[in-house]
């Protein structure tokens, strides 16, 4: 997928506009270019300080000396200039930018590239003819040329104060060679097994914010994981190729590295040396235990609890079953859970192999998946209310009744309902698995299956333990009604999630039809009602899935949900800028289908004291909505080794690299995180 996007971006860069004026074509309204000089004349100087200023409109961007996976740096042809000996470029510290899921390095809004211009004869005038080629991009790229002219007389009485003031911040932001600082490289190694670059630097006086690596084309060097110990800064950088798979570097590859800080950065060039990076992640055995615990807790989440309760209710109702039959039934449900998790693991392994983005619970971003799950839940609820006494095809009856196949499918159904939940420990285990190899994914997902199926396995080991439950009676009718109410609540939740995919009118129409179907099946159960209602539903679902124009006909514009918190749009490229200004940044990536996210918001983030902290002048609150697919959020989560939400993170002057918060937030966790980041 990434390779396809890169090809599209490359083709779009052939859009070409040539001008002879001192700026880009005004009709394009994309960018303007200008040559600046701090001096109004040569005045006997051998080297003059100048700059190429590019001003960009809106979200247009241009590139650094190494543009990343796509793009191209600007260049100037000085042919035709008089009294010009040489021009040396300097490159201010860039920022990471995303075009779809392709990461690039460059600048937005404005940039000035400092130029050191050497003249042949300091006693003569300087006439510059600069044929500048620049690639500027947004969703598409435009390669434009502009001819710039700058003439400086041999002598002039003053300097250009305005140009000097504009140029000075960019000159200060140019990284300096490490040899001119007190820092030194302790280790520069390459771990071929994990495709990671290791950098250890001693003597730094300013915390490192990011790193940029040059020397290999079409290779992505991810944002580093940075740690400090005993005065040594350690950076571990993941390296990928265009397809998003681990890259391979030559054993003696020379690389140029730029380490950035709040005031610029340092740079060095060195040859990598083979090394083995000690795993900083917990061992896979420890993560396997977390997976088992996380899977077990999933049974108590509102998504899965009704399924387990229905299973136990079925045992009480089947008083005639032998202990051996109960054991088989629960083992079949456990087998369904294991098979479902193994299929998910294989799916994730395949997606990772082909470089396709993925995440835990993302099927709830699909309208088709929601439309399939809604009637399934409805059938379960009607069965609990004894409104499903109709003769269906035997194959369907087998799946919905207490047959062996039915017990197996109940396990699969439990897994499908479990995936939007990120229980404590589960997010950490899933992130470890999806960031690792194929066997690690299989092992951790097996641990999740073991945890989720543990109640089933325990009852299978001691089938007579169900005898401690009350004997059949009126309480069972009330309990069935209670479970049906839980399933109906889940059904309402799935219908509510469809708002992200439908126009308001279509969503209201869909909701009314579902309500009418439920009322009809309750008031007048029978084969005719069932066939009629589900025929209408299939027709409506088909219209929604296969007729995009009906979905977008009255599509409502995306708006921020009402909140007392002054949320800003999720723009990760601005985080370093805010931190450099001394501000604290709180990131909340959420989704309507994430139940844990809703709990965090209502139990913690909507507290008055937390709202006051997040709305403070020195705090920037960013919210990312992952209800629908978003490549920027997906890439950001992947860079931080996370594949599930909720995702909360704090940045600040004391935590320039950020700190991840637990999946389940508390008042103290958020408060302490904000305080520590702002110290």
Coordinates of N, CA and C in Angstrom, one line a residue, residues 90-283:
X90 N 22.9 25.6 3.8 CA 22.7 25.1 5.2 C 21.2 24.7 5.3
X91 N 20.9 23.7 6.2 CA 19.6 23.2 6.3 C 19.1 23.3 7.7
X92 N 18.1 24.2 8.0 CA 17.6 24.2 9.3 C 16.9 22.9 9.7
X93 N 16.8 22.7 11.0 CA 16.2 21.5 11.5 C 14.7 21.3 10.9
X94 N 14.4 20.2 10.3 CA 13.1 19.9 9.7 C 12.1 19.4 10.7
X95 N 10.9 19.1 10.3 CA 9.9 18.4 11.1 C 9.4 17.2 10.3
X96 N 8.9 16.2 11.0 CA 8.3 15.1 10.3 C 6.9 15.4 9.8
X97 N 6.6 15.0 8.6 CA 5.3 15.3 8.0 C 4.8 14.0 7.4
X98 N 3.5 13.9 7.3 CA 2.8 12.7 6.8 C 2.0 13.1 5.6
X99 N 2.2 12.4 4.5 CA 1.3 12.5 3.3 C 0.7 11.1 3.1
X100 N -0.6 11.0 3.5 CA -1.2 9.7 3.6 C -0.4 8.9 4.7
X101 N 0.1 7.8 4.4 CA 0.9 7.1 5.4 C 2.4 7.1 5.1
X102 N 2.8 8.1 4.3 CA 4.2 8.2 3.8 C 4.9 9.3 4.7
X103 N 6.0 9.0 5.4 CA 6.6 10.0 6.2 C 7.7 10.8 5.4
X104 N 7.7 12.1 5.5 CA 8.7 12.9 4.9 C 9.2 14.0 5.9
X105 N 10.3 14.6 5.5 CA 10.9 15.6 6.3 C 11.0 17.0 5.6
X106 N 10.6 18.0 6.3 CA 10.6 19.3 5.6 C 10.1 20.4 6.4
X107 N 9.4 21.3 5.7 CA 8.9 22.6 6.4 C 7.5 23.0 5.9
X108 N 6.8 23.6 6.8 CA 5.5 24.2 6.4 C 5.5 25.7 6.6
X109 N 4.6 26.4 6.0 CA 4.4 27.8 6.2 C 5.5 28.7 5.7
X110 N 6.7 28.5 6.2 CA 7.9 29.3 5.8 C 9.2 28.7 6.2
X111 N 10.2 28.9 5.3 CA 11.5 28.4 5.6 C 12.5 29.3 4.9
X112 N 13.6 29.5 5.6 CA 14.7 30.3 4.9 C 15.9 29.4 5.0
X113 N 16.5 29.0 3.8 CA 17.7 28.2 3.7 C 18.9 29.1 3.8
X114 N 19.7 29.1 4.8 CA 20.9 30.0 4.8 C 21.9 29.6 3.8
X115 N 22.4 30.6 3.1 CA 23.4 30.4 2.0 C 24.7 31.2 2.4
X116 N 25.8 30.6 2.2 CA 27.1 31.3 2.4 C 27.7 31.5 1.0
X117 N 27.7 32.7 0.5 CA 28.0 33.0 -0.9 C 29.5 33.6 -0.9
X118 N 30.3 32.9 -1.7 CA 31.7 33.3 -1.8 C 31.9 34.0 -3.1
X119 N 32.5 35.2 -3.1 CA 32.7 36.0 -4.3 C 34.1 35.8 -4.8
X120 N 34.3 36.1 -6.1 CA 35.6 35.9 -6.7 C 36.5 37.1 -6.4
X121 N 36.0 38.3 -6.6 CA 36.7 39.6 -6.3 C 35.9 40.4 -5.3
X122 N 36.4 40.6 -4.1 CA 35.6 41.4 -3.1 C 35.5 42.8 -3.4
X123 N 36.3 43.3 -4.4 CA 36.2 44.7 -4.7 C 35.2 45.0 -5.8
X124 N 34.6 44.0 -6.4 CA 33.6 44.2 -7.5 C 32.2 43.9 -7.0
X125 N 31.2 44.3 -7.8 CA 29.8 44.0 -7.6 C 29.5 42.6 -7.8
X126 N 28.4 42.1 -7.2 CA 28.0 40.7 -7.3 C 26.6 40.7 -8.0
X127 N 26.5 40.0 -9.1 CA 25.2 39.8 -9.8 C 24.8 38.4 -9.8
X128 N 23.7 38.0 -9.1 CA 23.2 36.7 -9.0 C 22.1 36.4 -9.9
X129 N 22.2 35.3 -10.6 CA 21.1 34.8 -11.4 C 20.8 33.4 -10.9
X130 N 19.7 33.2 -10.2 CA 19.3 32.0 -9.5 C 18.1 31.3 -10.1
X131 N 18.4 30.2 -10.9 CA 17.3 29.4 -11.4 C 16.9 28.4 -10.4
X132 N 15.9 28.6 -9.6 CA 15.5 27.8 -8.4 C 14.5 26.8 -8.8
X133 N 14.7 25.5 -8.5 CA 13.8 24.4 -8.7 C 13.3 24.0 -7.3
X134 N 12.0 23.9 -7.1 CA 11.4 23.6 -5.8 C 10.2 22.7 -6.0
X135 N 10.1 21.7 -5.1 CA 9.0 20.8 -5.1 C 8.2 21.1 -3.8
X136 N 6.9 21.5 -4.1 CA 6.0 21.8 -3.0 C 4.8 20.9 -3.1
X137 N 4.4 20.4 -1.9 CA 3.4 19.3 -1.9 C 2.3 19.6 -0.9
X138 N 1.1 19.0 -1.2 CA 0.1 18.9 -0.2 C -0.5 17.5 -0.4
X139 N -1.7 17.3 -1.0 CA -2.2 16.0 -1.4 C -1.5 15.7 -2.8
X140 N -1.2 16.7 -3.5 CA -0.4 16.5 -4.8 C 0.8 17.4 -4.7
X141 N 1.8 17.1 -5.6 CA 3.0 17.8 -5.6 C 3.2 18.6 -6.9
X142 N 3.8 19.8 -6.8 CA 4.1 20.7 -8.0 C 5.6 21.0 -8.0
X143 N 6.2 20.6 -9.1 CA 7.6 21.0 -9.3 C 7.6 22.2 -10.1
X144 N 8.1 23.3 -9.4 CA 8.1 24.6 -10.1 C 9.5 25.2 -10.2
X145 N 9.7 26.0 -11.2 CA 10.9 26.8 -11.3 C 10.7 28.3 -11.3
X146 N 11.6 29.0 -10.6 CA 11.5 30.4 -10.6 C 12.8 31.0 -10.7
X147 N 12.9 32.1 -11.5 CA 14.2 32.8 -11.8 C 14.3 33.9 -10.8
X148 N 15.3 33.9 -9.9 CA 15.5 35.0 -9.0 C 16.7 35.8 -9.3
X149 N 16.7 37.1 -9.1 CA 17.8 38.0 -9.4 C 18.1 38.8 -8.2
X150 N 19.4 38.9 -7.9 CA 19.8 39.8 -6.8 C 21.2 40.4 -7.2
X151 N 21.2 41.7 -7.2 CA 22.4 42.5 -7.5 C 22.9 43.3 -6.3
X152 N 24.2 43.1 -5.9 CA 24.8 43.9 -4.9 C 25.9 44.7 -5.4
X153 N 25.9 46.0 -5.2 CA 27.0 46.9 -5.6 C 28.3 46.6 -4.9
X154 N 29.4 47.1 -5.4 CA 30.7 46.9 -4.8 C 30.7 47.4 -3.4
X155 N 30.1 48.6 -3.2 CA 30.1 49.2 -1.9 C 28.7 49.7 -1.5
X156 N 28.3 49.7 -0.3 CA 27.1 50.2 0.2 C 27.3 50.6 1.7
X157 N 26.5 51.6 2.1 CA 26.8 52.2 3.4 C 26.1 51.5 4.6
X158 N 25.2 50.5 4.4 CA 24.5 49.9 5.5 C 24.2 48.5 5.2
X159 N 23.7 47.8 6.3 CA 23.3 46.4 6.1 C 21.8 46.4 6.0
X160 N 21.3 45.2 5.6 CA 19.8 45.1 5.5 C 19.3 44.5 6.8
X161 N 18.8 45.4 7.7 CA 18.4 44.9 9.0 C 17.2 44.0 9.0
X162 N 16.3 44.3 8.1 CA 15.1 43.4 8.0 C 15.5 42.0 7.5
X163 N 16.3 41.9 6.5 CA 16.8 40.6 6.1 C 17.6 39.8 7.2
X164 N 18.4 40.6 7.9 CA 19.2 40.0 8.9 C 18.3 39.4 10.0
X165 N 17.2 40.2 10.4 CA 16.3 39.7 11.4 C 15.6 38.5 11.0
X166 N 15.2 38.4 9.7 CA 14.5 37.2 9.2 C 15.4 36.0 9.2
X167 N 16.7 36.2 8.8 CA 17.6 35.1 8.6 C 18.2 34.5 9.9
X168 N 18.3 35.4 10.9 CA 19.0 35.0 12.1 C 18.4 33.7 12.8
X169 N 17.1 33.6 13.0 CA 16.6 32.4 13.7 C 16.8 31.1 12.9
X170 N 16.8 31.2 11.6 CA 17.1 30.0 10.8 C 18.6 29.6 10.8
X171 N 19.4 30.6 10.8 CA 20.9 30.3 11.0 C 21.1 29.6 12.3
X172 N 20.5 30.1 13.4 CA 20.6 29.5 14.7 C 20.1 28.1 14.8
X173 N 19.1 27.8 13.9 CA 18.5 26.5 13.9 C 19.2 25.5 13.0
X174 N 20.3 25.9 12.4 CA 21.1 24.9 11.6 C 21.9 24.1 12.5
X175 N 21.8 22.7 12.5 CA 22.7 21.9 13.3 C 24.2 22.1 13.1
X176 N 24.9 22.1 14.2 CA 26.4 22.2 14.1 C 27.0 20.9 14.2
X177 N 28.3 20.8 13.6 CA 29.0 19.6 13.7 C 29.4 19.2 15.1
X178 N 29.3 17.9 15.4 CA 29.5 17.5 16.8 C 30.9 17.8 17.3
X179 N 31.9 18.0 16.3 CA 33.2 18.3 16.7 C 33.3 19.7 17.4
X180 N 32.3 20.6 17.1 CA 32.3 21.9 17.7 C 31.6 22.0 19.0
X181 N 31.2 20.8 19.5 CA 30.5 20.8 20.8 C 31.3 19.9 21.8
X182 N 30.7 19.8 23.0 CA 31.4 19.0 24.0 C 30.9 17.5 24.0
X183 N 30.0 17.2 23.0 CA 29.4 15.9 22.9 C 30.4 15.0 22.1
X184 N 30.2 13.7 22.3 CA 31.0 12.7 21.6 C 30.2 11.4 21.4
X185 N 30.5 10.7 20.3 CA 29.8 9.5 20.0 C 30.4 8.3 20.7
X186 N 29.6 7.6 21.5 CA 30.1 6.5 22.2 C 29.9 5.2 21.4
X187 N 28.8 5.1 20.7 CA 28.5 3.9 19.9 C 27.6 4.3 18.8
X188 N 27.9 3.7 17.6 CA 27.1 3.9 16.4 C 27.0 2.5 15.7
X189 N 25.9 1.8 16.1 CA 25.9 0.4 15.7 C 24.6 0.0 15.0
X190 N 24.6 -1.1 14.3 CA 23.5 -1.6 13.5 C 23.2 -3.1 13.9
X191 N 22.0 -3.3 14.4 CA 21.6 -4.6 14.8 C 20.8 -5.2 13.6
X192 N 21.4 -6.1 12.8 CA 20.7 -6.6 11.6 C 19.5 -7.5 11.9
X193 N 19.6 -8.1 13.1 CA 18.5 -9.1 13.5 C 17.2 -8.3 13.7
X194 N 17.3 -7.2 14.3 CA 16.0 -6.4 14.6 C 15.9 -5.2 13.7
X195 N 16.8 -5.0 12.7 CA 16.8 -3.8 11.8 C 16.6 -2.5 12.6
X196 N 17.5 -2.4 13.6 CA 17.5 -1.2 14.4 C 18.9 -0.5 14.5
X197 N 18.9 0.8 14.5 CA 20.2 1.6 14.6 C 20.3 2.0 16.1
X198 N 21.5 1.9 16.6 CA 21.8 2.3 18.0 C 22.8 3.4 18.0
X199 N 22.5 4.5 18.7 CA 23.4 5.7 18.8 C 23.5 6.0 20.3
X200 N 24.7 6.1 20.8 CA 24.9 6.5 22.2 C 25.8 7.7 22.1
X201 N 25.4 8.8 22.8 CA 26.1 10.1 22.7 C 26.3 10.6 24.2
X202 N 27.5 11.0 24.5 CA 27.8 11.5 25.8 C 28.1 13.0 25.7
X203 N 27.9 13.7 26.8 CA 28.3 15.1 26.9 C 27.3 16.1 26.3
X204 N 26.0 15.6 26.1 CA 25.0 16.5 25.6 C 24.5 17.5 26.7
X205 N 24.3 18.7 26.4 CA 23.9 19.7 27.4 C 22.4 20.0 27.2
X206 N 21.8 19.6 26.1 CA 20.4 19.8 25.8 C 19.7 18.5 25.4
X207 N 18.5 18.2 25.9 CA 17.9 16.9 25.6 C 17.6 16.8 24.1
X208 N 17.8 15.6 23.6 CA 17.5 15.3 22.2 C 16.0 15.1 22.0
X209 N 15.5 15.8 20.9 CA 14.0 15.7 20.6 C 13.7 14.7 19.5
X210 N 14.6 14.6 18.5 CA 14.4 13.7 17.4 C 15.7 13.5 16.7
X211 N 15.7 12.6 15.7 CA 16.9 12.3 14.9 C 16.5 12.1 13.4
X212 N 17.4 12.5 12.5 CA 17.2 12.4 11.1 C 18.4 11.8 10.5
X213 N 18.2 10.7 9.7 CA 19.4 10.0 9.2 C 19.4 10.1 7.7
X214 N 20.6 10.4 7.1 CA 20.8 10.5 5.7 C 21.8 9.5 5.2
X215 N 21.7 9.2 3.9 CA 22.8 8.3 3.4 C 22.2 7.1 2.6
X216 N 20.9 6.8 2.8 CA 20.3 5.6 2.2 C 19.0 6.1 1.6
X217 N 18.8 5.9 0.3 CA 17.5 6.4 -0.4 C 16.4 5.4 -0.1
X218 N 15.2 6.0 -0.1 CA 13.9 5.2 0.0 C 13.9 4.3 1.2
X219 N 14.4 4.8 2.3 CA 14.5 4.1 3.6 C 14.0 5.0 4.7
X220 N 13.1 4.5 5.6 CA 12.5 5.3 6.6 C 13.2 4.9 7.9
X221 N 13.8 5.9 8.6 CA 14.4 5.8 9.9 C 13.4 6.4 10.9
X222 N 12.8 5.6 11.7 CA 11.6 6.0 12.5 C 12.1 7.0 13.6
X223 N 11.1 7.6 14.2 CA 11.3 8.5 15.3 C 12.0 7.7 16.4
X224 N 13.1 8.1 17.0 CA 13.8 7.3 17.9 C 13.2 7.1 19.3
X225 N 13.5 6.0 19.9 CA 13.2 5.8 21.3 C 14.4 6.2 22.1
X226 N 14.2 7.2 23.0 CA 15.4 7.9 23.6 C 15.3 7.6 25.1
X227 N 16.5 7.3 25.6 CA 16.6 7.1 27.1 C 18.0 7.7 27.5
X228 N 18.1 8.0 28.8 CA 19.3 8.6 29.4 C 19.8 7.8 30.6
X229 N 21.1 7.6 30.7 CA 21.6 7.0 31.9 C 23.1 7.3 32.0
X230 N 23.4 7.8 33.2 CA 24.8 8.2 33.6 C 25.4 9.1 32.5
X231 N 24.6 10.1 32.1 CA 25.1 11.2 31.2 C 25.2 10.7 29.8
X232 N 24.7 9.6 29.4 CA 24.8 9.1 28.1 C 23.3 9.0 27.5
X233 N 23.1 9.6 26.3 CA 21.9 9.6 25.7 C 21.9 8.4 24.7
X234 N 20.9 7.6 24.8 CA 20.8 6.4 24.0 C 19.6 6.5 23.0
X235 N 19.8 6.3 21.7 CA 18.7 6.3 20.8 C 18.6 5.0 20.0
X236 N 17.4 4.4 19.9 CA 17.2 3.2 19.1 C 16.2 3.6 18.0
X237 N 16.6 3.4 16.8 CA 15.9 3.8 15.6 C 15.5 2.6 14.8
X238 N 14.2 2.4 14.6 CA 13.7 1.3 13.7 C 13.9 1.7 12.2
X239 N 14.3 0.8 11.4 CA 14.6 1.1 10.0 C 13.7 0.2 9.1
X240 N 13.0 0.9 8.2 CA 12.1 0.1 7.3 C 12.3 0.6 5.8
X241 N 11.9 -0.3 4.9 CA 11.9 0.1 3.5 C 10.6 0.6 3.1
X242 N 10.4 0.9 1.8 CA 9.2 1.5 1.3 C 8.0 0.7 1.6
X243 N 8.1 -0.6 1.6 CA 6.9 -1.5 1.9 C 6.6 -1.6 3.4
X244 N 7.4 -0.9 4.2 CA 7.1 -1.0 5.7 C 7.7 -2.2 6.3
X245 N 8.5 -3.0 5.6 CA 9.2 -4.2 6.2 C 10.6 -3.8 6.6
X246 N 11.2 -4.6 7.5 CA 12.5 -4.3 8.0 C 13.5 -4.1 6.9
X247 N 14.3 -3.1 7.0 CA 15.3 -2.8 5.9 C 16.6 -3.5 6.3
X248 N 17.5 -3.5 5.3 CA 18.8 -4.1 5.4 C 19.9 -3.1 5.0
X249 N 20.8 -2.8 5.9 CA 21.9 -1.9 5.5 C 23.2 -2.6 5.4
X250 N 24.1 -2.1 4.5 CA 25.4 -2.7 4.4 C 26.2 -2.6 5.7
X251 N 27.0 -3.6 6.0 CA 27.7 -3.6 7.2 C 28.6 -2.4 7.5
X252 N 29.2 -1.8 6.4 CA 30.0 -0.7 6.5 C 29.4 0.6 5.9
X253 N 28.1 0.7 6.1 CA 27.4 1.9 5.5 C 27.7 3.1 6.3
X254 N 28.0 4.2 5.5 CA 28.3 5.5 6.1 C 27.0 6.3 6.2
X255 N 26.6 6.8 7.3 CA 25.4 7.6 7.5 C 25.7 8.9 8.1
X256 N 24.9 9.9 7.7 CA 24.9 11.2 8.3 C 23.7 11.4 9.3
X257 N 24.0 11.7 10.5 CA 22.9 11.7 11.5 C 22.8 13.1 12.1
X258 N 21.6 13.6 12.2 CA 21.3 14.9 12.8 C 20.4 14.7 14.0
X259 N 20.9 15.1 15.2 CA 20.2 15.0 16.4 C 19.7 16.4 16.8
X260 N 18.4 16.5 16.9 CA 17.8 17.8 17.1 C 17.4 18.1 18.6
X261 N 17.4 19.3 18.9 CA 17.0 19.8 20.3 C 16.1 21.0 20.1
X262 N 15.8 21.6 21.2 CA 14.9 22.8 21.2 C 15.5 24.0 20.5
X263 N 16.8 24.0 20.4 CA 17.5 25.2 19.8 C 18.2 24.9 18.5
X264 N 18.1 23.8 17.9 CA 18.8 23.4 16.7 C 19.1 22.0 16.7
X265 N 20.5 21.7 16.8 CA 20.9 20.3 16.9 C 22.4 20.2 16.6
X266 N 22.8 18.9 16.6 CA 24.2 18.6 16.2 C 24.1 17.5 15.1
X267 N 25.2 17.4 14.4 CA 25.3 16.4 13.3 C 26.6 15.8 13.2
X268 N 26.6 14.5 12.7 CA 27.9 13.8 12.6 C 27.7 12.8 11.5
X269 N 28.8 12.4 10.9 CA 28.9 11.3 9.9 C 29.8 10.2 10.3
X270 N 29.3 9.0 10.3 CA 30.2 7.9 10.8 C 29.7 6.6 10.0
X271 N 30.5 5.6 10.2 CA 30.2 4.3 9.6 C 29.6 3.4 10.7
X272 N 28.5 2.7 10.4 CA 27.9 1.8 11.3 C 28.7 0.6 11.6
X273 N 28.6 0.1 12.8 CA 29.4 -1.1 13.2 C 28.4 -2.2 13.7
X274 N 28.6 -3.4 13.4 CA 27.6 -4.5 13.8 C 27.5 -4.5 15.3
X275 N 26.3 -4.6 15.8 CA 26.1 -4.7 17.3 C 24.8 -5.5 17.6
X276 N 24.6 -5.8 18.8 CA 23.4 -6.5 19.2 C 22.8 -5.6 20.3
X277 N 21.5 -5.2 20.0 CA 20.8 -4.3 20.9 C 20.1 -5.1 21.9
X278 N 20.4 -4.9 23.2 CA 19.6 -5.6 24.2 C 18.2 -5.2 24.2
X279 N 17.3 -6.1 24.3 CA 15.9 -5.9 24.2 C 15.5 -5.1 25.5
X280 N 14.9 -3.9 25.3 CA 14.4 -3.1 26.4 C 13.0 -3.5 26.7
X281 N 12.3 -4.2 25.8 CA 11.0 -4.6 26.1 C 11.0 -5.8 27.1
X282 N 10.0 -5.9 27.9 CA 9.9 -7.1 28.8 C 10.0 -8.4 28.0
X283 N 10.4 -9.4 28.6 CA 10.5 -10.7 27.9 C 9.2 -11.2 27.5

